[in-house]
Amino acid sequence: PICFCTLLLSKMKKCAGCSFNITDLHKTHCCGCCAKKAGHGQMCSQIRSSYNAIMLQCEDKEFGPYRLHEAVDGRVVFNVNYKNDHMTFLMINKHGDLQNGRGGSHNAHFQILATGAIRQARGSKYLTFVRGKGIVAGSNPTVFSIRCLDGDEAVVEEIRRRSKKPTLPSLSSVFTPLHAKQFISEGYCVLKSAVSPVLVTEALREVNSHMLSGNASDNFGLSKSPHLLNLVYNSIVSEVLNSLVGKVEVISGCQVALRPPEPAQVRKLREGIPLPEDIGNERWHIDGQGKPGVHSPFTVLVGVCLSDTQNINSGNFTVWPGSHLKVLDAISEHRNKFGPSTPLFSKWRPNMGPAKQLLMKAGDVVIAHQKLCHQGGPNASPNVRYQIYYRVSCSGHQGNVDSGKCLRDIWGEFPGVREYL
C-alpha cells in the first residue's frame, strides 16, 4: 500500500521537531492511523512545512501543483471549481467555488487512500482521470502516483504548468565566447533580445496592474509572480545561467526595480547643466555590503530590461567595468582594518575607476558577477525605467561561502568561463 506519511518523510528517521522515531511506523499501517496508533497524532510544524505541494501523475499526464494540508492524515487541500458537474482544477493561490456559484469555501479536502486513489474527505466522490477532460469527479477511482514539491519547487512548477514554452534561440547564438571573455575581463555581459517581446509585455502588464495598489519596498507583492519569473524560466536566460555556473539553485523570487525621473536631475537638464556619464566613485556598491559579515550572498546578478534605456541618464544600470577583479583585495583590506563583522565599505571605499551606463533595450539581459560594483544611474528622461532583478546562486553556494572559497577564487563558481581564463 502507498502510505502518504512515508512519501513525505522518506528522507527522515526522526521527526524534525521532536525525538519521536518514525522509522517503523509504515510497515503495517497506512497514513493517519499509523501515526495515531503510535501516539504521534499531530505532525510537528517543521515536518508539515517541509513540503507544501504535490503533483498528481496518471499515465503520461501530470496535474498540479496542489497545496498540502494535514499530511499526517493523508489529506491534501485542492483549489477546485465545480463546473458542468465535474471539477476543474486551479493552480496554487487561485480560488474556486465549491457550491455552483453560491459561494462558500474555496478549498476542497481530499483523502489520499492506501491504494493511491483520492476521495473527498467529506463525501464519496473520487478523483477520476478521463482522457480529454483531465481529472473529474466520479465513482470509479483512479490510482494516482504522487510527486512531492517543496516551497521553491512548487513555485517553479506552477510557472511551468501555466506557461507554454516558446521556441528559444540556440544557447551558442546568445552566449558566445565573446560574452564569456567580456564577463571575465569586465565582470558583466549583455545578452541582446534574450527575452521575447511577449514575455516582456506580460511582465509589464503585471507590474503596471499592481503599481497603484502595491508597495514598492515590497516589490508590489510581485516577487514570486509567475509572469516575472517567466522572464528567466521561459527564455534562454535559464540555459545561459546553467551553462555559466554549472547548475543554479531554484530562482523563487525577484526584485521589481522602477526608477522614475528624479526632480534634481530633471532640473539640471532644464537649466542646461550637463549630466556626465561617469556618476562618481562614491555611489557604487556590491549587493549585501550593508549587512554585517556578509560578502557573498549569491553568485550572479541578472537584470532583465523591460523598458528602453538607449540614452545615458535614463536610469541605466551602471557598472564599474573590471571592478570585480579589485574587490576581493578590497574586501580583505577592509576586513583586516575594521574586522570581519563590520559592513563592507562602510568605513572605507576604494576608487574603482570610471563608471559606465549601459545602453539597453526592452528584452535585453545583463548578467553581472556578484563582486562587480554597480548602481542604478540617474534618470532625467521623461520615462520610468523598468528593470527586474534576480539574485542567482549556484548549487552548493552556501557551502562555498562557509568554506571561504568565495573569497579565495573569484571564478570558483563559474565553470562555464574557465576555459577562457
Short mmCIF file of C-alpha atoms in Angstrom, two decimals:
data_model
loop_
_atom_site.label_atom_id
_atom_site.label_comp_id
_atom_site.label_asym_id
_atom_site.label_seq_id
_atom_site.Cartn_x
_atom_site.Cartn_y
_atom_site.Cartn_z
CA PRO A 1 0.00 0.00 0.00
CA ILE A 2 1.04 3.60 -0.63
CA CYS A 3 1.47 5.50 2.62
CA PHE A 4 1.39 9.25 2.26
CA CYS A 5 3.33 9.72 5.50
CA THR A 6 6.13 7.59 4.05
CA LEU A 7 6.19 9.69 0.90
CA LEU A 8 6.61 12.87 2.90
CA LEU A 9 9.05 11.53 5.45
CA SER A 10 11.08 9.18 3.27
CA LYS A 11 14.32 11.03 3.97
CA MET A 12 13.82 11.28 7.73
CA LYS A 13 14.35 8.78 10.52
CA LYS A 14 13.04 11.01 13.28
CA CYS A 15 10.54 13.80 13.46
CA ALA A 16 12.24 17.11 12.69
CA GLY A 17 10.51 18.77 15.64
CA CYS A 18 10.98 16.16 18.39
CA SER A 19 12.70 12.86 19.11
CA PHE A 20 9.79 10.66 18.02
CA ASN A 21 11.11 7.75 15.96
CA ILE A 22 9.12 7.20 12.76
CA THR A 23 11.32 4.57 11.12
CA ASP A 24 8.97 1.58 11.58
CA LEU A 25 5.59 3.27 11.54
CA HIS A 26 4.67 2.41 7.99
CA LYS A 27 5.22 -1.33 7.74
CA THR A 28 1.73 -2.45 8.69
CA HIS A 29 -0.41 0.66 8.83
CA CYS A 30 -1.21 3.47 6.45
CA CYS A 31 -1.28 7.25 6.64
CA GLY A 32 -3.06 8.94 9.55
CA CYS A 33 -3.93 5.81 11.54
CA CYS A 34 -0.29 4.73 11.87
CA ALA A 35 0.73 7.98 13.50
CA LYS A 36 -2.32 7.97 15.78
CA LYS A 37 -1.72 4.38 16.91
CA ALA A 38 1.87 5.29 17.72
CA GLY A 39 0.75 8.24 19.81
CA HIS A 40 2.01 10.91 17.43
CA GLY A 41 -1.34 12.16 16.18
CA GLN A 42 -0.21 15.69 15.33
CA MET A 43 2.68 16.15 12.96
CA CYS A 44 5.22 18.75 14.04
CA SER A 45 5.12 22.02 12.10
CA GLN A 46 8.70 21.53 10.92
CA ILE A 47 7.65 18.39 9.03
CA ARG A 48 4.36 19.83 7.83
CA SER A 49 6.20 22.70 6.18
CA SER A 50 8.89 20.53 4.58
CA TYR A 51 6.63 20.02 1.58
CA ASN A 52 3.81 22.33 0.62
CA ALA A 53 2.52 20.90 -2.64
CA ILE A 54 2.18 17.72 -4.65
CA MET A 55 1.81 16.75 -8.30
CA LEU A 56 -0.61 14.00 -9.31
CA GLN A 57 0.55 11.66 -12.07
CA CYS A 58 -1.54 9.30 -14.17
CA GLU A 59 -0.50 7.52 -17.36
CA ASP A 60 1.51 10.14 -19.30
CA LYS A 61 -0.19 13.12 -17.64
CA GLU A 62 0.74 15.17 -14.59
CA PHE A 63 -1.55 17.58 -12.75
CA GLY A 64 -0.86 20.27 -10.19
CA PRO A 65 0.75 21.66 -8.18
CA TYR A 66 -1.81 21.34 -5.37
CA ARG A 67 -1.40 22.55 -1.81
CA LEU A 68 -0.95 20.18 1.10
CA HIS A 69 -2.98 20.37 4.28
CA GLU A 70 -2.51 17.98 7.22
CA ALA A 71 -0.08 15.46 5.80
CA VAL A 72 -0.39 13.22 8.85
CA ASP A 73 -3.99 12.48 7.90
CA GLY A 74 -3.07 11.78 4.30
CA ARG A 75 -5.15 14.80 3.36
CA VAL A 76 -4.49 17.34 0.64
CA VAL A 77 -6.29 20.62 0.00
CA PHE A 78 -7.12 21.30 -3.63
CA ASN A 79 -8.17 24.60 -5.10
CA VAL A 80 -11.02 23.43 -7.31
CA ASN A 81 -14.05 24.72 -9.15
CA TYR A 82 -17.22 22.75 -9.80
CA LYS A 83 -18.34 23.30 -13.36
CA ASN A 84 -20.70 21.25 -15.50
CA ASP A 85 -20.88 18.50 -12.87
CA HIS A 86 -17.15 17.95 -12.79
CA MET A 87 -14.23 19.60 -11.05
CA THR A 88 -11.88 21.91 -12.92
CA PHE A 89 -8.63 22.25 -11.01
CA LEU A 90 -6.98 25.62 -10.48
CA MET A 91 -3.37 26.29 -9.59
CA ILE A 92 -1.87 27.43 -6.30
CA ASN A 93 -3.27 30.71 -4.96
CA LYS A 94 -6.30 30.58 -7.25
CA HIS A 95 -9.82 30.36 -5.87
CA GLY A 96 -12.69 28.06 -6.81
CA ASP A 97 -16.36 27.94 -5.87
CA LEU A 98 -17.46 24.63 -4.41
CA GLN A 99 -21.17 25.43 -4.40
CA ASN A 100 -22.03 26.01 -8.05
CA GLY A 101 -21.91 29.77 -7.87
CA ARG A 102 -23.48 30.04 -4.42
CA GLY A 103 -20.24 30.93 -2.69
CA GLY A 104 -18.84 29.00 0.23
CA SER A 105 -15.43 27.55 0.91
CA HIS A 106 -12.68 27.97 -1.66
CA ASN A 107 -10.86 24.82 -0.60
CA ALA A 108 -11.79 21.17 -1.01
CA HIS A 109 -10.30 18.49 1.24
CA PHE A 110 -9.46 15.08 -0.19
CA GLN A 111 -8.23 11.89 1.43
CA ILE A 112 -5.33 10.03 -0.16
CA LEU A 113 -6.14 6.35 0.35
CA ALA A 114 -3.74 3.47 0.85
CA THR A 115 -4.50 2.31 -2.71
CA GLY A 116 -3.26 5.58 -4.15
CA ALA A 117 -6.76 6.73 -5.12
CA ILE A 118 -8.10 10.05 -3.84
CA ARG A 119 -11.57 10.60 -2.36
CA GLN A 120 -13.34 13.65 -0.97
CA ALA A 121 -12.79 13.78 2.78
CA ARG A 122 -16.38 14.94 3.28
CA GLY A 123 -18.12 12.92 0.59
CA SER A 124 -17.98 9.79 -1.52
CA LYS A 125 -16.81 11.10 -4.89
CA TYR A 126 -13.42 10.02 -6.17
CA LEU A 127 -10.98 11.79 -8.45
CA THR A 128 -11.15 10.09 -11.84
CA PHE A 129 -8.86 10.59 -14.79
CA VAL A 130 -10.71 10.87 -18.12
CA ARG A 131 -8.60 11.37 -21.23
CA GLY A 132 -9.56 14.60 -22.94
CA LYS A 133 -11.14 16.02 -19.77
CA GLY A 134 -8.38 15.60 -17.21
CA ILE A 135 -9.35 14.96 -13.60
CA VAL A 136 -13.08 14.87 -12.87
CA ALA A 137 -15.28 13.75 -10.01
CA GLY A 138 -16.61 10.24 -10.44
CA SER A 139 -17.50 6.97 -8.77
CA ASN A 140 -14.68 4.95 -10.35
CA PRO A 141 -11.47 5.92 -8.57
CA THR A 142 -8.21 6.38 -10.45
CA VAL A 143 -4.92 5.46 -8.79
CA PHE A 144 -2.51 8.39 -8.97
CA SER A 145 1.18 8.45 -8.21
CA ILE A 146 2.34 11.41 -6.16
CA ARG A 147 5.35 13.68 -6.50
CA CYS A 148 6.09 15.94 -3.54
CA LEU A 149 7.34 19.50 -4.00
CA ASP A 150 8.98 21.82 -1.52
CA GLY A 151 8.14 25.53 -1.47
CA ASP A 152 10.50 26.75 -4.17
CA GLU A 153 9.86 23.75 -6.41
CA ALA A 154 6.13 24.40 -6.16
CA VAL A 155 6.56 27.97 -7.34
CA VAL A 156 8.64 26.90 -10.34
CA GLU A 157 6.32 24.00 -11.17
CA GLU A 158 3.36 26.38 -11.23
CA ILE A 159 5.20 28.58 -13.72
CA ARG A 160 5.98 25.66 -15.98
CA ARG A 161 2.46 24.28 -15.87
CA ARG A 162 0.80 27.60 -16.61
CA SER A 163 3.08 28.68 -19.43
CA LYS A 164 3.71 27.35 -22.89
CA LYS A 165 7.42 27.06 -23.57
CA PRO A 166 8.28 29.30 -26.53
CA THR A 167 10.72 28.39 -29.26
CA LEU A 168 14.10 29.55 -27.98
CA PRO A 169 17.24 30.58 -29.84
CA SER A 170 20.26 28.33 -29.51
CA LEU A 171 22.47 28.84 -26.48
CA SER A 172 25.56 29.34 -28.65
CA SER A 173 23.90 32.21 -30.52
CA VAL A 174 23.05 34.10 -27.33
CA PHE A 175 26.03 33.40 -25.05
CA THR A 176 29.15 33.36 -27.22
CA PRO A 177 32.88 33.18 -26.41
CA LEU A 178 32.90 36.98 -26.71
CA HIS A 179 30.31 37.18 -23.92
CA ALA A 180 32.38 34.83 -21.76
CA LYS A 181 35.57 36.85 -22.32
CA GLN A 182 33.79 40.12 -21.54
CA PHE A 183 32.36 38.59 -18.37
CA ILE A 184 35.89 37.66 -17.30
CA SER A 185 37.54 41.00 -18.08
CA GLU A 186 34.74 43.44 -17.26
CA GLY A 187 32.56 41.44 -14.86
CA TYR A 188 29.37 41.60 -16.90
CA CYS A 189 27.88 40.92 -20.31
CA VAL A 190 24.65 41.93 -22.05
CA LEU A 191 22.52 39.36 -23.89
CA LYS A 192 20.70 41.20 -26.65
CA SER A 193 16.98 40.36 -27.13
CA ALA A 194 17.28 37.32 -24.85
CA VAL A 195 13.68 37.70 -23.63
CA SER A 196 10.84 37.69 -26.16
CA PRO A 197 8.51 40.70 -26.60
CA VAL A 198 5.57 38.54 -25.49
CA LEU A 199 7.18 37.83 -22.11
CA VAL A 200 8.20 41.48 -21.72
CA THR A 201 4.65 42.64 -22.45
CA GLU A 202 3.12 40.24 -19.93
CA ALA A 203 5.65 41.31 -17.28
CA LEU A 204 4.90 44.99 -17.90
CA ARG A 205 1.17 44.31 -17.68
CA GLU A 206 1.70 42.51 -14.37
CA VAL A 207 3.77 45.33 -12.86
CA ASN A 208 1.53 48.14 -14.08
CA SER A 209 -1.64 46.41 -12.88
CA HIS A 210 -0.23 46.31 -9.33
CA MET A 211 1.58 49.63 -9.27
CA LEU A 212 -1.12 51.72 -7.56
CA SER A 213 -2.26 49.06 -5.11
CA GLY A 214 1.14 47.69 -4.10
CA ASN A 215 4.16 48.86 -2.13
CA ALA A 216 7.41 49.47 -3.99
CA SER A 217 9.50 48.41 -0.98
CA ASP A 218 7.70 45.04 -1.09
CA ASN A 219 8.10 44.68 -4.87
CA PHE A 220 4.37 45.44 -5.21
CA GLY A 221 3.73 41.93 -3.92
CA LEU A 222 5.16 40.52 -7.15
CA SER A 223 8.44 38.94 -6.06
CA LYS A 224 7.05 35.45 -6.81
CA SER A 225 4.82 36.41 -9.74
CA PRO A 226 4.92 33.72 -12.47
CA HIS A 227 4.80 36.45 -15.13
CA LEU A 228 8.05 37.90 -13.76
CA LEU A 229 9.81 34.60 -13.06
CA ASN A 230 8.84 33.59 -16.60
CA LEU A 231 11.34 36.15 -17.89
CA VAL A 232 14.06 33.69 -16.82
CA TYR A 233 12.37 30.30 -16.87
CA ASN A 234 10.66 30.67 -20.25
CA SER A 235 13.58 32.32 -22.00
CA ILE A 236 17.09 31.30 -22.98
CA VAL A 237 18.36 33.03 -19.83
CA SER A 238 17.88 29.91 -17.70
CA GLU A 239 20.09 27.89 -20.06
CA VAL A 240 22.74 30.62 -20.08
CA LEU A 241 22.84 30.63 -16.28
CA ASN A 242 23.18 26.85 -16.05
CA SER A 243 25.96 26.99 -18.63
CA LEU A 244 27.72 29.77 -16.76
CA VAL A 245 27.63 28.50 -13.17
CA GLY A 246 27.10 24.76 -13.68
CA LYS A 247 23.71 24.40 -12.04
CA VAL A 248 21.62 27.10 -10.42
CA GLU A 249 19.51 26.77 -7.32
CA VAL A 250 15.79 27.36 -7.78
CA ILE A 251 15.03 31.02 -8.52
CA SER A 252 11.92 31.67 -6.45
CA GLY A 253 11.87 35.46 -6.23
CA CYS A 254 12.80 38.68 -7.95
CA GLN A 255 13.12 42.43 -7.38
CA VAL A 256 10.89 44.89 -9.21
CA ALA A 257 13.13 47.93 -9.74
CA LEU A 258 11.32 51.01 -11.03
CA ARG A 259 13.35 54.20 -11.42
CA PRO A 260 11.21 57.28 -12.14
CA PRO A 261 12.65 60.62 -13.31
CA GLU A 262 14.48 62.38 -10.45
CA PRO A 263 13.48 66.03 -9.83
CA ALA A 264 17.08 67.12 -9.19
CA GLN A 265 18.31 65.59 -12.45
CA VAL A 266 15.37 66.95 -14.44
CA ARG A 267 16.06 70.42 -13.03
CA LYS A 268 19.71 70.27 -14.09
CA LEU A 269 18.66 69.18 -17.57
CA ARG A 270 16.21 72.07 -17.88
CA GLU A 271 18.81 74.54 -16.67
CA GLY A 272 21.30 73.33 -19.25
CA ILE A 273 23.67 71.81 -16.69
CA PRO A 274 25.49 68.88 -18.36
CA LEU A 275 24.88 65.44 -16.92
CA PRO A 276 28.07 63.33 -17.20
CA GLU A 277 28.10 59.62 -17.91
CA ASP A 278 30.50 58.95 -15.02
CA ILE A 279 28.33 59.25 -11.91
CA GLY A 280 31.28 59.24 -9.49
CA ASN A 281 33.14 56.74 -7.38
CA GLU A 282 31.12 57.31 -4.19
CA ARG A 283 27.87 55.77 -5.49
CA TRP A 284 28.86 52.17 -6.29
CA HIS A 285 28.01 49.15 -4.18
CA ILE A 286 28.05 45.36 -4.27
CA ASP A 287 24.92 43.60 -3.09
CA GLY A 288 24.94 42.62 0.57
CA GLN A 289 27.67 45.05 1.64
CA GLY A 290 25.43 46.82 4.17
CA LYS A 291 24.91 43.69 6.28
CA PRO A 292 27.43 42.75 9.00
CA GLY A 293 29.69 39.89 7.93
CA VAL A 294 28.04 39.46 4.51
CA HIS A 295 30.29 39.36 1.45
CA SER A 296 28.86 36.76 -0.98
CA PRO A 297 25.06 36.50 -0.67
CA PHE A 298 24.67 34.92 -4.14
CA THR A 299 26.66 34.08 -7.29
CA VAL A 300 25.42 36.26 -10.13
CA LEU A 301 23.08 39.22 -10.61
CA VAL A 302 20.65 39.06 -13.54
CA GLY A 303 18.78 42.13 -14.77
CA VAL A 304 16.01 41.93 -17.37
CA CYS A 305 15.27 45.25 -19.04
CA LEU A 306 11.56 45.97 -19.58
CA SER A 307 11.98 49.49 -20.95
CA ASP A 308 14.48 51.06 -23.33
CA THR A 309 17.44 52.92 -21.84
CA GLN A 310 19.12 53.88 -25.10
CA ASN A 311 20.41 57.22 -23.79
CA ILE A 312 22.56 57.86 -20.74
CA ASN A 313 20.97 59.32 -17.61
CA SER A 314 17.77 57.38 -18.22
CA GLY A 315 18.06 55.29 -15.06
CA ASN A 316 20.55 52.99 -16.78
CA PHE A 317 22.09 50.04 -14.99
CA THR A 318 25.57 51.42 -14.28
CA VAL A 319 28.72 49.37 -13.77
CA TRP A 320 32.37 49.92 -12.91
CA PRO A 321 33.99 47.63 -15.53
CA GLY A 322 36.72 45.39 -14.14
CA SER A 323 35.97 46.32 -10.53
CA HIS A 324 35.19 42.68 -9.71
CA LEU A 325 38.90 41.94 -10.11
CA LYS A 326 39.76 44.51 -7.42
CA VAL A 327 37.01 43.77 -4.93
CA LEU A 328 38.50 40.66 -3.29
CA ASP A 329 41.61 42.58 -2.27
CA ALA A 330 39.43 45.49 -1.14
CA ILE A 331 37.27 43.16 0.96
CA SER A 332 40.37 41.62 2.55
CA GLU A 333 41.81 45.07 3.35
CA HIS A 334 38.52 46.32 4.82
CA ARG A 335 38.07 43.20 6.98
CA ASN A 336 41.69 43.43 8.22
CA LYS A 337 41.31 47.11 9.12
CA PHE A 338 37.83 47.13 10.62
CA GLY A 339 37.02 43.49 11.45
CA PRO A 340 35.02 40.84 9.55
CA SER A 341 31.69 41.80 11.16
CA THR A 342 31.84 45.44 10.04
CA PRO A 343 29.60 46.02 6.99
CA LEU A 344 31.79 46.15 3.89
CA PHE A 345 32.92 49.57 2.64
CA SER A 346 31.07 51.39 5.42
CA LYS A 347 34.38 52.77 6.76
CA TRP A 348 36.48 52.98 3.62
CA ARG A 349 35.79 52.85 -0.12
CA PRO A 350 38.49 52.27 -2.76
CA ASN A 351 38.45 54.07 -6.10
CA MET A 352 37.11 51.72 -8.78
CA GLY A 353 37.71 53.99 -11.77
CA PRO A 354 35.15 55.46 -14.16
CA ALA A 355 31.57 54.21 -14.33
CA LYS A 356 29.72 53.11 -17.44
CA GLN A 357 25.98 53.46 -18.03
CA LEU A 358 24.71 50.51 -20.08
CA LEU A 359 22.52 51.22 -23.11
CA MET A 360 19.86 48.52 -23.33
CA LYS A 361 16.53 47.77 -24.97
CA ALA A 362 13.48 46.02 -23.58
CA GLY A 363 14.23 42.29 -23.68
CA ASP A 364 17.97 42.70 -23.19
CA VAL A 365 19.50 40.98 -20.16
CA VAL A 366 22.58 41.97 -18.18
CA ILE A 367 24.46 39.28 -16.27
CA ALA A 368 26.89 40.60 -13.67
CA HIS A 369 29.32 38.94 -11.28
CA GLN A 370 28.21 39.40 -7.67
CA LYS A 371 31.50 41.21 -6.93
CA LEU A 372 31.00 43.75 -9.73
CA CYS A 373 30.47 47.28 -8.43
CA HIS A 374 27.25 48.72 -9.81
CA GLN A 375 24.49 51.25 -9.21
CA GLY A 376 21.25 52.49 -10.72
CA GLY A 377 22.07 55.55 -12.80
CA PRO A 378 20.38 58.97 -12.61
CA ASN A 379 17.14 59.40 -14.53
CA ALA A 380 16.50 62.73 -16.26
CA SER A 381 14.39 61.17 -19.00
CA PRO A 382 10.59 61.57 -19.21
CA ASN A 383 10.06 57.85 -18.55
CA VAL A 384 10.08 55.40 -15.68
CA ARG A 385 12.82 52.83 -16.04
CA TYR A 386 11.54 49.24 -15.59
CA GLN A 387 14.01 46.50 -14.61
CA ILE A 388 13.56 43.11 -12.95
CA TYR A 389 16.49 41.69 -10.98
CA TYR A 390 17.22 38.11 -9.93
CA ARG A 391 19.94 37.17 -7.47
CA VAL A 392 21.02 33.71 -8.52
CA SER A 393 23.11 31.19 -6.58
CA CYS A 394 24.91 28.19 -7.98
CA SER A 395 24.22 24.81 -6.46
CA GLY A 396 26.22 24.49 -3.23
CA HIS A 397 26.77 28.23 -2.91
CA GLN A 398 26.34 28.40 0.87
CA GLY A 399 28.99 25.71 1.30
CA ASN A 400 31.37 27.80 -0.81
CA VAL A 401 30.68 30.79 1.43
CA ASP A 402 31.22 28.79 4.63
CA SER A 403 34.48 27.27 3.34
CA GLY A 404 35.84 30.65 2.26
CA LYS A 405 36.00 29.64 -1.40
CA CYS A 406 34.11 32.77 -2.49
CA LEU A 407 36.87 34.94 -1.03
CA ARG A 408 39.72 32.84 -2.44
CA ASP A 409 38.71 32.24 -6.03
CA ILE A 410 36.57 34.76 -7.88
CA TRP A 411 35.92 32.19 -10.63
CA GLY A 412 35.30 29.22 -8.34
CA GLU A 413 31.55 29.26 -9.07
CA PHE A 414 31.84 29.85 -12.83
CA PRO A 415 32.87 26.64 -14.62
CA GLY A 416 31.34 27.97 -17.83
CA VAL A 417 34.13 30.52 -18.36
CA ARG A 418 37.17 28.69 -17.03
CA GLU A 419 38.35 27.63 -20.47
CA TYR A 420 38.73 31.33 -21.36
CA LEU A 421 40.77 32.32 -18.30
#
